[in-house]
Short mmCIF file of C-alpha atoms in Angstrom, two decimals:
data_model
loop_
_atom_site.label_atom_id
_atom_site.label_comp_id
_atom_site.label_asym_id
_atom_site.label_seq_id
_atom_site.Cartn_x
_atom_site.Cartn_y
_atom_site.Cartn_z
CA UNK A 1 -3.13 -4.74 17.51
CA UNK A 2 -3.86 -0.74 17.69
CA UNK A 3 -3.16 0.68 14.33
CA UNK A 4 -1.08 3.47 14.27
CA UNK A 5 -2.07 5.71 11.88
CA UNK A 6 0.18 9.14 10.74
CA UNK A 7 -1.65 12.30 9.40
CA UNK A 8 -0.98 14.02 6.23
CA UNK A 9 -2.63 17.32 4.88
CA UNK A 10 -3.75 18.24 7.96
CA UNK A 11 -4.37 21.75 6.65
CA UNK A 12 -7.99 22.85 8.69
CA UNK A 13 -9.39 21.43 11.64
CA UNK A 14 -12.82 20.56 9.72
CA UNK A 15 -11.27 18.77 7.06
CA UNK A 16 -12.89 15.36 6.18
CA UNK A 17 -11.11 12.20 7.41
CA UNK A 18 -9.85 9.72 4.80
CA UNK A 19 -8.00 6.50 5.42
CA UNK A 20 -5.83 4.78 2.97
CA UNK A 21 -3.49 1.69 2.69
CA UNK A 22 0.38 2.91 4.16
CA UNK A 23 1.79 1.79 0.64
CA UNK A 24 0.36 4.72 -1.00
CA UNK A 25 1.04 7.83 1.21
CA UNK A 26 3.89 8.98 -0.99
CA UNK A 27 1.80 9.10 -4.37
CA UNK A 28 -0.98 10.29 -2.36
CA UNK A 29 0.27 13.23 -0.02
CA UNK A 30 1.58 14.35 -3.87
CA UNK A 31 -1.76 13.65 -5.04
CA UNK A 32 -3.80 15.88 -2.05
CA UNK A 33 -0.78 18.44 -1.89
CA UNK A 34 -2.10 19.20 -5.66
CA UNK A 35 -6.11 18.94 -4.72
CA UNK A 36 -5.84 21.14 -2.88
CA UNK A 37 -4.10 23.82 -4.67
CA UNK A 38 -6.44 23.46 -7.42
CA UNK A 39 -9.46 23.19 -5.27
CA UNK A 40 -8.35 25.12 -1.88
CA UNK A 41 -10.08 22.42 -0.46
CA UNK A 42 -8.04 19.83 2.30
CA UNK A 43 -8.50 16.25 3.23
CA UNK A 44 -7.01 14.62 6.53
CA UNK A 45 -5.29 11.73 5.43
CA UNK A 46 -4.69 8.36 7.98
CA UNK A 47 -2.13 6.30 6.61
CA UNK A 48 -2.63 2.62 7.88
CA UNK A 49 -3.36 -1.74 6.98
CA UNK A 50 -6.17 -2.19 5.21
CA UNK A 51 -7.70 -4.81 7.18
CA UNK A 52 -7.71 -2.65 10.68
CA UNK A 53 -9.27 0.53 8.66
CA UNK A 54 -12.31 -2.17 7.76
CA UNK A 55 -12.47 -2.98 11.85
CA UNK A 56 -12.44 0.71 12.93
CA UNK A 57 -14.77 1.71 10.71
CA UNK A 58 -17.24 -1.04 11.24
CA UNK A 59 -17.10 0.36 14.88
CA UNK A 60 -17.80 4.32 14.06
CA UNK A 61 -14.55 5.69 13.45
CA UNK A 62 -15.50 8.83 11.47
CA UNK A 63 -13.96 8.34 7.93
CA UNK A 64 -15.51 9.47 4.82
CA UNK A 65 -13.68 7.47 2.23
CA UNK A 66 -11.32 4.09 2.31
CA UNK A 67 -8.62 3.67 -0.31
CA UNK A 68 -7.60 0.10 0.44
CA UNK A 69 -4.70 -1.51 -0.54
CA UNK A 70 -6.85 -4.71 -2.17
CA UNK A 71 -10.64 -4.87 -3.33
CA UNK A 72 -11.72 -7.43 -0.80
CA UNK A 73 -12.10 -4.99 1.96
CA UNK A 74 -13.96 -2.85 -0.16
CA UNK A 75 -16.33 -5.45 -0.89
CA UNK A 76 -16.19 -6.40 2.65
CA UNK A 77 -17.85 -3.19 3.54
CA UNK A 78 -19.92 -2.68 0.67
CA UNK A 79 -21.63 -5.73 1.70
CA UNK A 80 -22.17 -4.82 5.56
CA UNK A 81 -23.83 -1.43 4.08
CA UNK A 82 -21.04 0.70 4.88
CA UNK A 83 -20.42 2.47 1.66
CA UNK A 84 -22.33 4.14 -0.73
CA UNK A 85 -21.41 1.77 -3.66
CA UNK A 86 -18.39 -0.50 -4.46
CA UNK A 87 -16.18 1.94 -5.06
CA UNK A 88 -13.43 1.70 -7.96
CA UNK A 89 -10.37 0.38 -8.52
CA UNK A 90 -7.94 3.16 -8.50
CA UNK A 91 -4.24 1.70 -8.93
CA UNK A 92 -2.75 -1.87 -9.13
CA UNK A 93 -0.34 -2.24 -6.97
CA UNK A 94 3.56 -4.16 -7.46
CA UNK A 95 6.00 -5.48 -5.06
CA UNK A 96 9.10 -5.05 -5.15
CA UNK A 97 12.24 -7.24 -3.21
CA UNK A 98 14.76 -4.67 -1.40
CA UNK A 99 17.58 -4.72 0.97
CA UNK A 100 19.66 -2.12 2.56
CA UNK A 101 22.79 -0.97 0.82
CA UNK A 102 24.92 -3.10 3.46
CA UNK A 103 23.30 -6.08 3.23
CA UNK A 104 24.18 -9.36 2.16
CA UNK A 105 21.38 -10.64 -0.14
CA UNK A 106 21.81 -10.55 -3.54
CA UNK A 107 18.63 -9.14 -5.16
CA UNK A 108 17.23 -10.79 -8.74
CA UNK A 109 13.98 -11.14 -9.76
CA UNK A 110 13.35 -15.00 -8.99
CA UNK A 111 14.47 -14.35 -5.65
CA UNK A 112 17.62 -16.66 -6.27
CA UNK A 113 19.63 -14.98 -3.69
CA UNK A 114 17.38 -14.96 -1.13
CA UNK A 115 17.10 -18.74 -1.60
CA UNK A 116 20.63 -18.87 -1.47
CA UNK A 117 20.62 -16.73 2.06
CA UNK A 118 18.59 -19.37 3.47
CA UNK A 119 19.92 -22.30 2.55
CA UNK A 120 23.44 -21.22 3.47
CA UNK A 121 22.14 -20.31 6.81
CA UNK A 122 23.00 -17.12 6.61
CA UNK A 123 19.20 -15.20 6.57
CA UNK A 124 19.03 -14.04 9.96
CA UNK A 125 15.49 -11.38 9.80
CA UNK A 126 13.14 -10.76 6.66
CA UNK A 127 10.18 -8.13 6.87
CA UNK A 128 7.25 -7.91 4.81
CA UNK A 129 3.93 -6.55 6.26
CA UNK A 130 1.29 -8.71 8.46
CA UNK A 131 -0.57 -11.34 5.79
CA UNK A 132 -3.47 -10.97 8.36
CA UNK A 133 -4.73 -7.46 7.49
CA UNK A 134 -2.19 -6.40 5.39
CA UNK A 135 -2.59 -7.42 1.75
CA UNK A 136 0.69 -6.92 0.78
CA UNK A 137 1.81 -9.13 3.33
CA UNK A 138 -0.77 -11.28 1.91
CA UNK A 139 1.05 -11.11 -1.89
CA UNK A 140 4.53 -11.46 -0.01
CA UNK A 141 3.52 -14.79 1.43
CA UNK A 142 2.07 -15.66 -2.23
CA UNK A 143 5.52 -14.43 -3.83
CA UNK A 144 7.60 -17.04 -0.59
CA UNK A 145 5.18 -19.93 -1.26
CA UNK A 146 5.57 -19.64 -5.39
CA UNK A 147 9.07 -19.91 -4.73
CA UNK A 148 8.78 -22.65 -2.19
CA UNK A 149 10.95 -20.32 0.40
CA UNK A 150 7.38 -19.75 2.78
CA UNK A 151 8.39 -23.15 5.45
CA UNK A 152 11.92 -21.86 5.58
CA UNK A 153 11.75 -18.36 6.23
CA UNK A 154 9.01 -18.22 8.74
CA UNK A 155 11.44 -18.63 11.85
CA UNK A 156 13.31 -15.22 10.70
CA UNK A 157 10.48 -13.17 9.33
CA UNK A 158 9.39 -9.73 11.20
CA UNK A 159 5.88 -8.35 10.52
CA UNK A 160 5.61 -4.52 10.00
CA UNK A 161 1.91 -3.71 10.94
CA UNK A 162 1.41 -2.36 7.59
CA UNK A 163 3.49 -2.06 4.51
CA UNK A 164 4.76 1.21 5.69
CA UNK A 165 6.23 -0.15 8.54
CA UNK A 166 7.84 -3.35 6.56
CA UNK A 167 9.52 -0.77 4.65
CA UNK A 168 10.90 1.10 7.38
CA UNK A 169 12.10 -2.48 8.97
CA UNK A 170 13.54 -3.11 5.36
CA UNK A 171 15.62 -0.17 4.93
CA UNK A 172 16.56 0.46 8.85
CA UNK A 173 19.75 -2.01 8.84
CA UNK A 174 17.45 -4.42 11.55
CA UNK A 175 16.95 -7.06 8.82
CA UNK A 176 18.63 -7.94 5.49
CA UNK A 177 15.54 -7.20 3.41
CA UNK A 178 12.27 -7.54 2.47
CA UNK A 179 9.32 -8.00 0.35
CA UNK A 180 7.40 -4.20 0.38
CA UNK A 181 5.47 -2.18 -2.12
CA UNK A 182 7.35 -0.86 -5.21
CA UNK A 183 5.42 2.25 -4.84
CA UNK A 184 7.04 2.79 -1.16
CA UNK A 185 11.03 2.05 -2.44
CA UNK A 186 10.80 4.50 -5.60
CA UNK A 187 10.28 7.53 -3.13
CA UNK A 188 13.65 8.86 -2.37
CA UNK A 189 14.15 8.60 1.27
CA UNK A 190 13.72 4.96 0.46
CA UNK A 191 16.12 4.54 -2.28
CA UNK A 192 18.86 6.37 -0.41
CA UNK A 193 19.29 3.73 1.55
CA UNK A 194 18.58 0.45 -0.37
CA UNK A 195 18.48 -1.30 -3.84
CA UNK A 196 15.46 -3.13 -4.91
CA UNK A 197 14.44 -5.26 -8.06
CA UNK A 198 11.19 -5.53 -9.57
CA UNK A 199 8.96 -8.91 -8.31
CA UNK A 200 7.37 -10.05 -11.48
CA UNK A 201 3.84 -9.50 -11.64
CA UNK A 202 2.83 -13.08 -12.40
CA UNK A 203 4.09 -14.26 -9.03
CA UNK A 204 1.14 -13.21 -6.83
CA UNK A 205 -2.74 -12.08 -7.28
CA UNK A 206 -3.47 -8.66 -8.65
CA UNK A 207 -3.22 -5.82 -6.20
CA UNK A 208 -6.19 -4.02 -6.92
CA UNK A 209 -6.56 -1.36 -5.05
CA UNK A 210 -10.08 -0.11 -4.69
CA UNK A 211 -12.05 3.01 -3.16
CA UNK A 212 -15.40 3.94 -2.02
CA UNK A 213 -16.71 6.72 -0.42
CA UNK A 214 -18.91 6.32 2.72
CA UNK A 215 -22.67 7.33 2.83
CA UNK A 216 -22.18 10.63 4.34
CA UNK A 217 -19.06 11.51 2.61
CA UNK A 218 -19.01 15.25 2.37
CA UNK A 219 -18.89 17.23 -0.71
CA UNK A 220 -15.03 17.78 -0.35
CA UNK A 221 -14.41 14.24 -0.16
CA UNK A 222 -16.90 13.34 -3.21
CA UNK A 223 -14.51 16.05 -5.20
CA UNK A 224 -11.55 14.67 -3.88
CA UNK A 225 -12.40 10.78 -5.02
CA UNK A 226 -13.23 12.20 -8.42
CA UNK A 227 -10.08 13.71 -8.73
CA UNK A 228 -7.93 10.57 -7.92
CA UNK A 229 -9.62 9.48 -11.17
CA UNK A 230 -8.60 11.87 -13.11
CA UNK A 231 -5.79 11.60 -15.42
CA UNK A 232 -3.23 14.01 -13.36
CA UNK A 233 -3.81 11.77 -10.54
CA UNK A 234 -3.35 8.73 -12.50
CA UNK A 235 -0.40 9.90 -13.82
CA UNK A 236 1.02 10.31 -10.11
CA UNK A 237 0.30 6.99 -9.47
CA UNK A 238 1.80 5.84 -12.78
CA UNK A 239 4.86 7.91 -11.08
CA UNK A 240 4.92 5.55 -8.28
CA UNK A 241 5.02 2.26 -10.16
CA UNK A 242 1.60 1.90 -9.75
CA UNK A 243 0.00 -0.30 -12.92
CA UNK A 244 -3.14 1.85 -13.98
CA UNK A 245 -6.62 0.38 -14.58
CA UNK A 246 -8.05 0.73 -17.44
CA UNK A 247 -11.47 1.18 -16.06
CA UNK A 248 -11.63 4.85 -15.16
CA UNK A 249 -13.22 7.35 -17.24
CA UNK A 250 -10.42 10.54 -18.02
CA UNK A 251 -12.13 13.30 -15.95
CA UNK A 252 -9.86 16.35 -16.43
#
């Protein structure tokens, strides 16, 4: 499928392209909204599932950096000689289980409810993101399988084509929840108009979320990866539920 990718910080008409994984645009646009006040510099930001960033830009689309929502498609790329290094890890990401105000499905952290939803035949739609190029999809399938719910639900699950848009399907009323980035339900559009809990971390793989910058990444975008490492960045991402590596030098 055709990603469908929405622009942030669109500011000047020569500023450097960056994609990055849907379930970080809120900690992000806060992120780049500061960059560039700092720096009066401006990056264009495509918002989008991991896996189709790897496929467009293995076919020439012009980004200079990839913030991916899992290390494997950095490595991917690194590999194939498409970045200048392998990158960092920049956040760990969390899930989170959330439903709209109005729905039915009791949320706890075991997933008890949903279980419960299921069995009493009562579960009608589910979203979480694509597991095929979306790696929170990926973890939501881990999360249904540790909790032997994967078999059942399959019949009433609806694939967003990114996180992003499992969230939107999560909180727009057209299912009864869904498993979606934590960082995507603390923003407050999102928790207007649904409760979540916490998905313990232990359920699924480590989200780590890695970057790299490509080989002809500008010297806007080199300044701009260096300052997601620093620690008012971090703290952003810390904002957004993100758990922080403890890899990254403290570049003020």
């Amino acid at each position: 499928m055709v990603c469908v990718c929405l622009f942030s910080v669109a500011h000047a008409a020569q500023a450097p392209a960056i994609a990055a994984a849907a379930n970080i645009k809120f900690a992000l646009d806060k992120i780049a909204d500061n960059f560039e006040e700092q720096t009066g510099l401006s990056v264009r930001i495509s918002y989008g599932s991991s896996g189709n960033f790897v496929s467009q830009i293995k076919h020439g689309a012009p980004f200079e950096m990839l913030l991916s929502a899992d290390e494997f498609y950095i490595e991917q790329l690194h590999k194939a000689g498409y970045t200048q290094d392998a990158g960092v890890v920049y956040a760990i990401g969390r899930l989170a289980l959330a439903a709209p105000k109005q729905s039915e499905l009791v949320l706890d952290e075991n997933l008890a409810g949903l279980k419960q939803l299921i069995t009493d035949g009562k579960l009608m739609r589910f979203a979480i993101a694509n597991p095929e190029h979306a790696p929170y999809g990926e973890r939501a399938r881990e999360v249904l399988t540790a909790k032997g719910l994967w078999d059942a639900i399959q019949p009433k699950l609806i694939f967003g084509e990114n996180a992003s848009q499992a969230a939107q399907f999560t909180i727009s009323g057209s299912t009864q929840g869904g498993i979606v980035p934590l960082s995507l339900v603390l923003a407050p559009q999102f928790s207007k108009m649904a409760h979540y809990v916490v998905i313990p971390d232990e359920l699924y793989q480590p989200l780590n979320q890695r970057m790299a910058l490509m080989p002809d990444a500008s010297e806007t975008t080199s300044r701009f990866y260096q300052y997601l490492q620093s620690q008012q960045a971090q703290a952003i991402l810390s904002e957004f539920g993100f758990n922080l590596p403890n890899t990254l030098e403290a570049h003020d």
